[in-house]
Short mmCIF file of C-alpha atoms in Angstrom, two decimals:
data_model
loop_
_atom_site.label_atom_id
_atom_site.label_comp_id
_atom_site.label_asym_id
_atom_site.label_seq_id
_atom_site.Cartn_x
_atom_site.Cartn_y
_atom_site.Cartn_z
CA MET A 1 72.64 91.25 122.66
CA SER A 2 73.93 90.10 125.74
CA TYR A 3 71.89 89.78 129.31
CA TYR A 4 73.59 92.58 130.63
CA ASP A 5 73.40 95.07 127.92
CA ILE A 6 72.10 97.98 129.33
CA ASP A 7 71.02 99.46 126.07
CA ALA A 8 68.89 96.20 125.40
CA ILE A 9 67.11 96.82 128.63
CA LEU A 10 66.58 100.33 127.80
CA THR A 11 64.92 99.30 124.40
CA ASP A 12 62.72 97.09 126.48
CA ALA A 13 61.26 99.57 128.58
CA GLU A 14 60.37 101.94 125.46
CA LYS A 15 56.54 102.49 125.58
CA ILE A 16 54.38 101.18 122.68
CA PRO A 17 50.77 101.79 122.51
CA CYS A 18 48.40 98.61 123.69
CA THR A 19 44.69 98.17 123.44
CA PHE A 20 43.53 95.24 125.87
CA GLN A 21 41.17 92.78 124.49
CA LEU A 22 39.94 91.47 127.57
CA ASP A 23 38.65 92.79 130.90
CA VAL A 24 41.78 92.61 133.68
CA PRO A 25 40.83 92.71 136.98
CA ASP A 26 43.08 94.91 139.54
CA LEU A 27 44.81 95.99 136.95
CA GLY A 28 43.15 99.35 136.72
CA TYR A 29 45.74 101.30 138.05
CA LEU A 30 47.27 101.02 134.49
CA ASP A 31 44.31 103.55 133.47
CA ASN A 32 44.31 105.87 136.74
CA THR A 33 41.39 104.08 138.37
CA PRO A 34 42.68 101.73 140.97
CA THR A 35 39.39 100.41 142.00
CA GLN A 36 37.90 99.40 138.70
CA PRO A 37 38.92 96.41 136.74
CA LEU A 38 40.58 97.29 133.69
CA LYS A 39 37.96 97.19 130.43
CA ALA A 40 38.39 95.68 127.31
CA GLY A 41 39.16 98.23 124.74
CA THR A 42 41.08 100.44 126.95
CA LYS A 43 44.17 102.10 125.04
CA VAL A 44 47.43 101.92 127.53
CA ASN A 45 51.11 102.51 126.95
CA LEU A 46 53.00 99.84 128.02
CA PRO A 47 56.73 99.00 128.30
CA LEU A 48 57.56 96.39 125.24
CA TRP A 49 58.79 93.58 127.53
CA LEU A 50 55.28 93.69 129.17
CA ALA A 51 53.32 94.13 125.72
CA GLU A 52 55.10 91.67 124.38
CA MET A 53 54.58 89.32 127.58
CA LEU A 54 50.73 89.95 127.29
CA ALA A 55 50.66 89.72 123.65
CA ILE A 56 52.02 86.07 123.30
CA ALA A 57 50.64 84.97 126.64
CA ASN A 58 48.02 82.22 127.03
CA THR A 59 44.50 83.46 127.95
CA GLY A 60 42.80 80.54 128.06
CA ASP A 61 40.23 82.81 126.18
CA PRO A 62 37.65 80.88 124.26
CA GLU A 63 37.85 83.19 121.18
CA GLY A 64 41.73 82.96 121.27
CA ARG A 65 42.12 86.60 122.07
CA SER A 66 45.29 87.87 123.59
CA PHE A 67 45.35 90.28 126.40
CA VAL A 68 46.65 93.00 124.38
CA THR A 69 47.18 93.98 120.80
CA PHE A 70 49.45 96.54 120.12
CA ASP A 71 50.30 99.15 117.22
CA LEU A 72 53.81 100.61 116.02
CA PRO A 73 54.77 103.41 118.16
CA PRO A 74 54.77 106.65 117.16
CA ALA A 75 58.73 106.32 116.49
CA LEU A 76 57.83 103.98 113.84
CA GLY A 77 54.59 105.60 112.90
CA ASN A 78 53.96 106.40 109.23
CA ASP A 79 54.96 110.66 109.58
CA VAL A 80 58.25 109.08 110.59
CA ILE A 81 58.59 106.65 108.05
CA GLN A 82 57.30 109.08 105.18
CA ALA A 83 60.14 111.49 106.32
CA LEU A 84 63.04 109.18 106.88
CA LYS A 85 62.10 107.86 103.25
CA ALA A 86 62.35 111.83 101.76
CA ASP A 87 65.52 112.04 103.55
CA PRO A 88 67.06 109.96 106.59
CA ARG A 89 69.52 112.21 107.30
CA ALA A 90 66.96 115.41 108.08
CA VAL A 91 65.63 113.38 110.84
CA PRO A 92 66.23 113.85 114.31
CA LEU A 93 65.99 110.01 115.50
CA ARG A 94 66.90 110.78 119.11
CA ASP A 95 63.85 112.89 119.44
CA GLN A 96 61.64 109.97 118.00
CA SER A 97 63.47 107.34 120.47
CA PRO A 98 66.99 107.30 122.21
CA HIS A 99 66.82 103.45 121.10
CA PHE A 100 65.00 103.85 117.54
CA TYR A 101 67.24 100.99 115.91
CA GLY A 102 66.83 98.53 118.80
CA LEU A 103 63.20 99.31 118.91
CA ALA A 104 62.76 99.19 115.14
CA THR A 105 64.67 95.67 115.34
CA HIS A 106 62.33 94.53 118.33
CA MET A 107 58.95 95.47 116.25
CA MET A 108 60.16 93.95 113.26
CA ASP A 109 60.29 90.84 114.84
CA LEU A 110 56.56 91.04 116.33
CA VAL A 111 55.04 92.83 113.19
CA SER A 112 55.33 92.21 109.69
CA GLU A 113 55.22 95.38 107.92
CA ASP A 114 56.35 95.09 104.40
CA LYS A 115 58.10 98.54 104.00
CA LEU A 116 59.26 99.25 107.13
CA PRO A 117 62.76 97.10 107.06
CA GLU A 118 63.62 98.40 103.88
CA VAL A 119 63.07 101.94 105.29
CA VAL A 120 65.32 101.32 108.50
CA ARG A 121 68.06 99.60 106.64
CA ASN A 122 68.35 102.33 104.37
CA THR A 123 68.18 105.02 106.74
CA PHE A 124 70.97 103.22 108.92
CA VAL A 125 73.21 103.02 106.09
CA THR A 126 72.82 106.51 104.74
CA ARG A 127 73.20 108.24 108.12
CA ALA A 128 76.34 105.84 109.19
CA ALA A 129 77.73 107.25 106.15
CA GLU A 130 77.31 110.84 107.30
CA VAL A 131 77.90 109.92 110.79
CA ALA A 132 81.61 108.77 109.71
CA LEU A 133 81.99 111.79 108.06
CA HIS A 134 81.65 113.80 110.86
CA ALA A 135 83.51 111.30 112.92
CA ARG A 136 86.28 112.03 110.67
CA LYS A 137 86.13 115.45 110.54
CA LEU A 138 85.76 116.62 114.25
CA GLY A 139 88.65 117.21 115.59
CA GLY A 140 91.67 114.45 116.60
CA VAL A 141 93.80 115.01 119.54
CA GLY A 142 93.45 118.27 121.30
CA SER A 143 91.99 120.32 118.59
CA ARG A 144 88.75 120.72 120.11
CA GLY A 145 89.43 124.36 120.43
CA ARG A 146 90.46 125.03 116.81
CA THR A 147 88.05 126.27 114.38
CA ALA A 148 86.52 124.22 111.40
CA ALA A 149 88.28 126.02 109.00
CA GLU A 150 91.50 124.90 110.51
CA GLU A 151 90.47 121.35 110.18
CA GLY A 152 89.77 121.80 107.10
CA SER A 153 86.18 120.88 107.44
CA ASN A 154 83.38 122.28 105.62
CA LEU A 155 80.48 121.22 107.86
CA GLY A 156 81.27 123.55 110.47
CA PHE A 157 80.71 122.93 114.20
CA GLY A 158 77.73 124.70 114.70
CA GLY A 159 74.48 124.65 112.47
CA ALA A 160 73.93 121.34 110.78
CA GLY A 161 76.72 119.17 111.56
CA GLU A 162 75.95 119.91 115.28
CA GLU A 163 72.45 119.58 115.00
CA PHE A 164 72.78 116.37 113.03
CA LEU A 165 75.13 115.09 115.68
CA ARG A 166 72.45 115.62 118.56
CA GLY A 167 69.83 113.66 116.84
CA LEU A 168 72.01 110.41 116.94
CA ASP A 169 70.22 107.52 118.38
CA GLU A 170 72.45 104.87 120.74
CA TRP A 171 73.11 102.41 117.55
CA GLU A 172 74.72 105.43 115.95
CA ARG A 173 76.41 107.25 118.78
CA LYS A 174 78.51 103.94 119.25
CA LEU A 175 79.26 104.12 115.85
CA PHE A 176 80.30 107.47 115.85
CA ARG A 177 82.59 106.83 118.93
CA LYS A 178 83.98 103.71 116.83
CA ALA A 179 84.65 105.70 113.94
CA HIS A 180 86.17 109.02 115.89
CA GLU A 181 88.40 106.54 117.92
CA GLY A 182 89.93 105.29 114.63
CA ALA A 183 90.44 108.59 113.28
CA LYS A 184 91.61 109.66 116.55
CA SER A 185 94.20 106.90 116.99
CA GLY A 186 95.34 107.32 113.26
CA LYS A 187 96.08 111.05 114.05
CA GLU A 188 97.86 110.47 117.11
CA TRP A 189 99.67 108.03 115.20
CA MET A 190 100.77 110.49 112.39
CA GLU A 191 101.90 112.91 115.04
CA ASN A 192 103.90 110.44 116.86
CA ILE A 193 105.89 109.34 114.07
CA LYS A 194 108.27 112.35 114.04
CA LYS A 195 109.29 111.76 117.97
CA HIS A 196 111.30 108.77 117.03
CA MET B 1 83.69 90.60 129.43
CA ALA B 2 85.16 93.05 126.77
CA LEU B 3 88.86 93.09 125.75
CA PRO B 4 90.15 96.55 126.14
CA LEU B 5 91.44 96.35 122.93
CA PRO B 6 89.11 96.73 119.88
CA PRO B 7 89.44 93.67 117.43
CA GLY B 8 92.29 94.07 114.81
CA LEU B 9 95.32 95.46 115.02
CA THR B 10 96.10 98.84 116.12
CA HIS B 11 98.07 101.77 114.66
CA ALA B 12 100.94 100.93 116.67
CA GLU B 13 101.07 97.14 115.78
CA VAL B 14 100.57 98.12 112.15
CA ALA B 15 103.17 100.22 111.82
CA PHE B 16 105.58 97.61 113.49
CA LEU B 17 104.42 95.20 110.78
CA ALA B 18 105.35 97.58 108.36
CA GLU B 19 109.01 98.20 109.64
CA MET B 20 109.22 94.51 108.05
CA GLU B 21 109.02 95.87 104.67
CA LEU B 22 112.08 95.68 102.16
CA VAL B 23 113.32 99.37 101.29
CA THR B 24 116.35 100.02 99.09
CA VAL B 25 119.30 101.78 100.41
CA VAL B 26 122.37 102.96 99.13
CA PRO B 27 124.97 102.46 101.82
CA ARG B 28 127.64 104.67 102.89
CA GLN B 29 129.94 102.23 104.92
CA ARG B 30 130.95 98.55 104.70
CA LEU B 31 128.66 96.26 106.72
CA ASP B 32 128.99 92.49 106.79
CA SER B 33 125.96 90.43 106.40
CA ILE B 34 123.64 90.22 109.75
CA ASP B 35 122.16 86.78 110.74
CA LEU B 36 118.67 87.88 111.65
CA LEU B 37 115.96 85.87 112.88
CA GLY B 38 114.02 86.96 109.35
CA GLY B 39 117.14 85.73 107.22
CA LYS B 40 120.59 87.20 106.53
CA THR B 41 120.83 90.78 105.51
CA PRO B 42 122.87 91.46 102.42
CA VAL B 43 126.50 92.42 102.68
CA LEU B 44 126.67 96.26 102.22
CA ARG B 45 129.53 97.62 100.10
CA PRO B 46 129.35 101.20 99.47
CA PRO B 47 128.17 102.11 95.95
CA HIS B 48 126.04 99.09 95.73
CA ARG B 49 122.42 98.96 96.48
CA ALA B 50 120.79 96.70 98.73
CA ASP B 51 117.45 95.94 100.28
CA LEU B 52 116.94 96.23 103.82
CA PRO B 53 113.90 95.69 106.21
CA LEU B 54 112.72 99.49 106.69
CA TRP B 55 113.93 99.35 110.42
CA LEU B 56 117.30 98.58 109.70
CA ALA B 57 117.28 101.14 106.76
CA LEU B 58 115.93 103.74 109.26
CA LEU B 59 118.56 102.69 111.94
CA LEU B 60 121.48 103.14 109.42
CA LYS B 61 119.84 106.22 107.91
CA LYS B 62 120.01 108.00 111.50
CA GLN B 63 123.32 107.04 112.04
CA ARG B 64 124.39 108.50 108.60
CA ARG B 65 125.72 105.33 107.36
CA ALA B 66 123.03 104.65 104.32
CA ASN B 67 120.83 106.67 102.44
CA ILE B 68 117.42 105.69 101.28
CA LEU B 69 116.15 105.22 97.92
CA PRO B 70 112.28 106.10 97.84
CA PRO B 71 110.34 103.87 96.22
CA ALA B 72 109.07 104.53 92.40
CA TRP B 73 105.46 104.96 93.83
CA LEU B 74 106.21 107.42 96.24
CA HIS B 75 107.21 109.74 93.45
CA PRO B 76 104.86 112.57 92.55
CA ALA B 77 103.86 111.43 89.31
CA SER B 78 103.14 108.07 90.63
CA LEU B 79 100.83 109.57 93.48
CA SER B 80 99.03 111.75 91.00
CA ASP B 81 98.71 108.98 88.65
CA ILE B 82 96.83 106.92 91.33
CA ILE B 83 94.84 109.90 92.85
CA HIS B 84 93.78 110.63 89.21
CA ALA B 85 92.77 106.81 88.62
CA GLU B 86 91.07 106.67 92.13
CA THR B 87 88.85 109.82 91.57
CA LYS B 88 88.35 109.60 87.55
CA LEU B 89 89.11 106.35 86.15
CA ASN B 90 87.57 104.40 88.50
CA PRO B 91 85.82 106.56 91.60
CA GLU B 92 84.19 102.97 92.64
CA ALA B 93 86.96 101.21 93.55
CA PHE B 94 90.36 101.06 95.19
CA SER B 95 93.22 101.21 93.10
CA GLU B 96 94.70 97.82 92.65
CA PRO B 97 97.40 96.26 94.62
CA PRO B 98 100.97 95.97 93.18
CA PRO B 99 100.99 93.15 90.50
CA ARG B 100 103.36 90.17 91.32
CA PRO B 101 106.90 90.76 90.25
CA SER B 102 107.72 89.50 87.24
CA ARG B 103 110.89 88.84 85.13
CA ALA B 104 111.30 88.80 81.44
CA ASP B 105 112.03 85.13 80.35
CA PRO B 106 115.15 85.09 78.18
CA SER B 107 114.38 81.99 76.38
CA ARG B 108 110.83 83.59 75.09
CA PRO B 109 111.56 87.22 74.45
CA GLY B 110 108.78 89.47 74.99
CA ILE B 111 106.99 87.24 77.66
CA ALA B 112 107.59 87.88 81.36
CA ARG B 113 107.23 85.45 84.35
CA ARG B 114 106.15 85.63 87.49
CA GLN B 115 108.95 85.52 89.63
CA HIS B 116 109.01 82.73 92.36
CA GLY B 117 106.42 80.60 90.59
CA SER B 118 107.62 77.26 90.84
CA GLY B 119 107.17 76.67 87.12
CA GLY B 120 104.04 76.83 84.95
CA GLY B 121 104.47 79.96 82.91
CA ASP B 122 101.02 80.03 81.68
CA ASP B 123 99.70 81.36 84.79
CA GLY B 124 101.37 84.43 84.50
CA ASP B 125 98.81 86.52 82.96
CA ASP B 126 96.10 85.96 85.55
CA ASP B 127 96.43 88.86 87.96
CA ASP B 128 93.31 87.76 90.25
CA ASP B 129 94.89 85.44 92.66
CA ASP B 130 97.80 87.86 93.18
CA GLY B 131 100.33 86.54 95.94
CA VAL B 132 99.13 83.03 95.48
CA TYR B 133 101.75 81.32 93.54
CA SER B 134 101.57 78.46 91.28
CA GLY B 135 103.31 76.33 94.06
CA GLY B 136 100.25 77.33 96.24
CA VAL B 137 102.45 79.69 98.52
CA THR B 138 101.19 82.57 99.41
CA LEU B 139 103.33 85.83 99.70
CA SER B 140 101.95 88.52 101.72
CA ALA B 141 103.61 91.91 102.57
CA PRO B 142 107.16 91.52 103.98
CA PHE B 143 107.85 88.94 101.20
CA ARG B 144 106.87 90.96 98.19
CA PRO B 145 109.29 93.85 97.13
CA SER B 146 106.65 96.18 97.19
CA CYS B 147 108.41 98.99 98.72
CA THR B 148 111.99 98.88 97.30
CA ALA B 149 113.33 101.00 94.52
CA ASP B 150 112.23 98.45 91.69
CA ALA B 151 109.00 98.17 92.58
CA PRO B 152 106.27 99.47 89.75
CA ALA B 153 105.21 102.66 89.98
CA GLY B 154 101.58 103.37 89.96
CA TYR B 155 100.56 100.78 92.61
CA LEU B 156 99.74 101.34 96.44
CA PRO B 157 101.31 98.46 98.41
CA TYR B 158 99.84 97.04 101.48
CA HIS B 159 101.74 99.43 103.77
CA TRP B 160 102.06 102.11 101.48
CA LEU B 161 100.81 104.85 104.17
CA GLU B 162 102.94 103.57 107.14
CA VAL B 163 106.37 103.50 104.98
CA ALA B 164 105.63 106.71 103.16
CA GLU B 165 105.13 108.54 106.24
CA GLN B 166 108.09 107.08 108.11
CA LEU B 167 110.23 107.67 104.91
CA LEU B 168 109.21 110.96 104.76
CA ALA B 169 109.48 111.68 108.32
CA HIS B 170 112.88 110.25 109.03
CA ALA B 171 114.59 110.14 105.57
CA GLY B 172 113.14 113.04 104.11
CA ASP B 173 116.37 114.54 102.48
CA ASP B 174 116.74 111.74 100.88
CA VAL B 175 113.47 111.45 99.35
CA ALA B 176 113.70 114.70 98.29
CA ALA B 177 117.43 114.27 96.99
CA ALA B 178 115.88 111.38 94.71
CA LEU B 179 112.74 112.61 93.86
CA GLY B 180 113.66 116.37 93.22
CA GLY B 181 115.53 116.62 90.05
CA GLY B 182 117.30 113.54 90.41
CA GLY B 183 121.14 114.83 90.67
CA GLY B 184 120.91 117.67 93.00
CA GLY B 185 121.73 115.37 96.20
CA SER B 186 124.10 117.99 97.70
CA GLY B 187 121.55 119.49 99.45
CA GLY B 188 124.05 122.45 100.53
CA THR B 189 122.85 125.36 98.23
CA ALA B 190 119.58 127.52 99.13
CA THR B 191 118.27 126.97 95.86
CA SER B 192 118.47 123.30 96.28
CA LEU B 193 117.29 123.23 99.76
CA SER B 194 114.18 125.11 98.81
CA SER B 195 113.62 122.72 95.71
CA SER B 196 113.82 119.67 97.74
CA SER B 197 111.37 121.36 100.53
CA SER B 198 108.77 121.80 97.94
CA VAL B 199 109.33 118.28 96.59
CA LEU B 200 108.49 117.01 100.20
CA GLY B 201 105.64 119.19 100.51
CA GLU B 202 104.27 118.10 97.04
CA VAL B 203 104.70 114.46 98.11
CA ARG B 204 102.95 115.26 101.60
CA GLY B 205 100.13 116.89 99.72
CA LEU B 206 99.45 114.06 97.42
CA LEU B 207 99.52 111.70 100.10
CA ARG B 208 97.16 113.80 102.28
CA ASP B 209 94.82 113.83 99.10
CA LEU B 210 94.85 110.07 98.52
CA VAL B 211 94.42 109.50 101.96
CA GLU B 212 91.28 111.54 102.09
CA VAL B 213 89.84 110.42 98.59
CA ARG B 214 90.29 106.82 100.17
CA ALA B 215 88.91 107.44 103.09
CA ALA B 216 85.83 109.06 101.73
CA LYS B 217 85.66 106.13 99.68
CA LEU B 218 85.95 103.63 102.02
CA ARG B 219 82.87 105.30 103.85
CA SER B 220 80.49 105.22 101.07
CA SER B 221 81.13 101.93 100.45
CA THR B 222 79.11 101.11 103.19
CA ALA B 223 76.21 102.92 101.07
CA ALA B 224 76.07 99.62 99.07
CA LEU B 225 74.49 97.91 101.96
CA GLY B 226 71.44 99.75 101.81
CA SER B 227 69.43 97.52 99.76
CA PHE B 228 68.55 93.97 100.45
CA GLY B 229 70.61 91.30 98.14
CA GLY B 230 73.42 93.77 97.83
CA GLY B 231 75.96 94.49 100.55
CA VAL B 232 79.41 93.01 99.81
CA MET B 233 81.95 95.83 99.52
CA SER B 234 85.23 94.84 98.08
CA LEU B 235 88.22 96.28 100.08
CA ARG B 236 90.74 95.04 97.78
CA GLY B 237 93.57 97.41 97.65
CA VAL B 238 93.33 98.87 101.01
CA GLY B 239 96.47 99.96 102.96
CA ALA B 240 96.94 98.39 106.05
CA MET B 241 96.29 101.46 108.05
CA GLU B 242 93.53 102.47 106.37
CA LEU B 243 91.91 98.83 107.47
CA ALA B 244 93.11 100.09 111.29
CA GLU B 245 91.33 103.24 111.18
CA SER B 246 87.90 102.19 109.62
CA ARG B 247 88.04 98.45 110.77
CA GLY B 248 85.73 99.66 113.94
CA PHE B 249 83.32 101.95 111.58
CA VAL B 250 83.06 99.37 108.70
CA LEU B 251 82.37 96.18 111.49
CA GLY B 252 79.56 98.71 113.33
CA VAL B 253 77.98 99.18 110.18
CA VAL B 254 77.96 95.67 108.88
CA ASP B 255 76.49 94.85 112.45
CA GLY B 256 74.22 96.98 112.72
CA VAL B 257 72.60 96.01 108.93
CA ARG B 258 72.98 92.49 110.08
CA LYS B 259 70.75 92.98 113.22
CA LEU B 260 68.30 95.07 111.29
CA GLY B 261 68.04 92.57 108.62
CA ALA B 262 67.68 89.69 111.07
CA SER B 263 64.00 89.26 111.21
CA VAL B 264 63.45 89.81 107.41
CA GLU B 265 66.18 87.07 107.17
CA THR B 266 64.26 84.69 109.14
CA ALA B 267 61.22 85.40 107.36
CA ARG B 268 62.82 85.16 104.28
CA ARG B 269 64.39 81.63 104.89
CA GLU B 270 61.33 80.42 106.34
CA ALA B 271 59.08 81.62 103.25
CA GLU B 272 62.21 79.95 100.91
CA GLU B 273 61.73 76.70 103.09
CA GLU B 274 58.14 76.48 102.16
CA GLY B 275 58.43 77.58 98.75
CA MET B 276 61.16 74.74 98.62
CA ASP B 277 58.60 72.24 99.80
CA GLU B 278 55.58 73.90 97.43
CA GLY B 279 58.04 73.42 94.53
CA GLY B 280 59.24 70.14 94.93
CA ASP B 281 55.23 69.30 95.30
CA GLY B 282 54.82 71.28 92.35
CA GLU B 283 57.42 69.31 90.42
CA SER B 284 56.56 65.71 91.56
CA ASP B 285 52.88 66.66 90.66
CA GLU B 286 54.00 67.65 87.01
CA GLU B 287 55.96 64.57 86.80
CA MET B 288 53.15 62.75 87.71
CA GLY B 289 50.99 64.45 84.96
CA PHE B 290 53.37 63.83 82.44
#
């Protein structure tokens, strides 16, 4: 992950639910009460980078408490994980978070959850196969206008296929682009053979 | 930061490399040997067949100086055999790459021996290290007669798609004449013309099927990465053009899985190290006990 990786930066900006363990003066504006100190026990959604810093920062608290503790964001919540276990292809990940996998890797680094890595990995691989299928079927050179039947696709442009593609997160979009580039340049090459 | 070209070879580069493949031609004119960088071409004398690189064969074909004999694996029967093997016999793996060329040993009847081997006929039966000859020399694509007329049928060489497409595009009449009924090479009458075009259509259709079958296989081969522990996919027998097409996708999937597995992997390593320490202690304790 490069320093200038825009996706990494945007992933760091994802909000995760945090609970403050200590009273913090002058942070009241985070909870819409600018004049008061932030009370312990307040739940605030903080960006990942800030939550991470606050969670590991040394507070000097005698009981060893950190500023915040955080839970898994709703994108990785139980509902979503159960749905992904049932059928990875049926969940529009983009609605959960545009940087679903980035968020997931980050959270897996921070929280040790038994089931999560397996489910996420299975989701990624299952959906990747589906992504490749769509990338290959979705027209090549200038065939955007053609109908699905002409392309020999049984997925169709509307309906399930398009719905699925709209639900891709950023990793999957990149994957789609790569797979599509490959299929497209293959098609271009094949059409060019006859010209030489 | 990033190079404009993706990693690996592009389709054009692969097609360029495929032009080094040897194909068999039947010359129609005499042509002396040409001293090329890659070695001398054989002298062309009209009724005798000769093996030429694909680019030269296509050049002579365009100038009507030679006819190209399609390789045996391009025959519809061979192609449908391969499709059958890919879909029915072994739907998990890709079909095998062509075996090393072998020749009957005249001193020992019934025993064939790999060609170019620097001796040691006993390594003739193991196919696993194909391309690596006993001398330790690896013979790869252009130096294996995988696209010539005496190539074995039923095996796809590394550059199968490129060679097949080029032959069909530029030497379609030769392919049709050689494959369709064998003798009807005149192509003058309407009937033989229609039959030749039907043979071409059949070969094209079979190639299309084969491409689709294998592309689907390549896509689904990534599914093996789904569970921890698994995750090595064998790409043995995959052609150069297929690799060029799917490289981006497969690399993307593997990279994604690597990133997703990184935290688990570090956790597992740490656990393993601890376990090893404990295990070591346990053993030493046992020894002490004994």
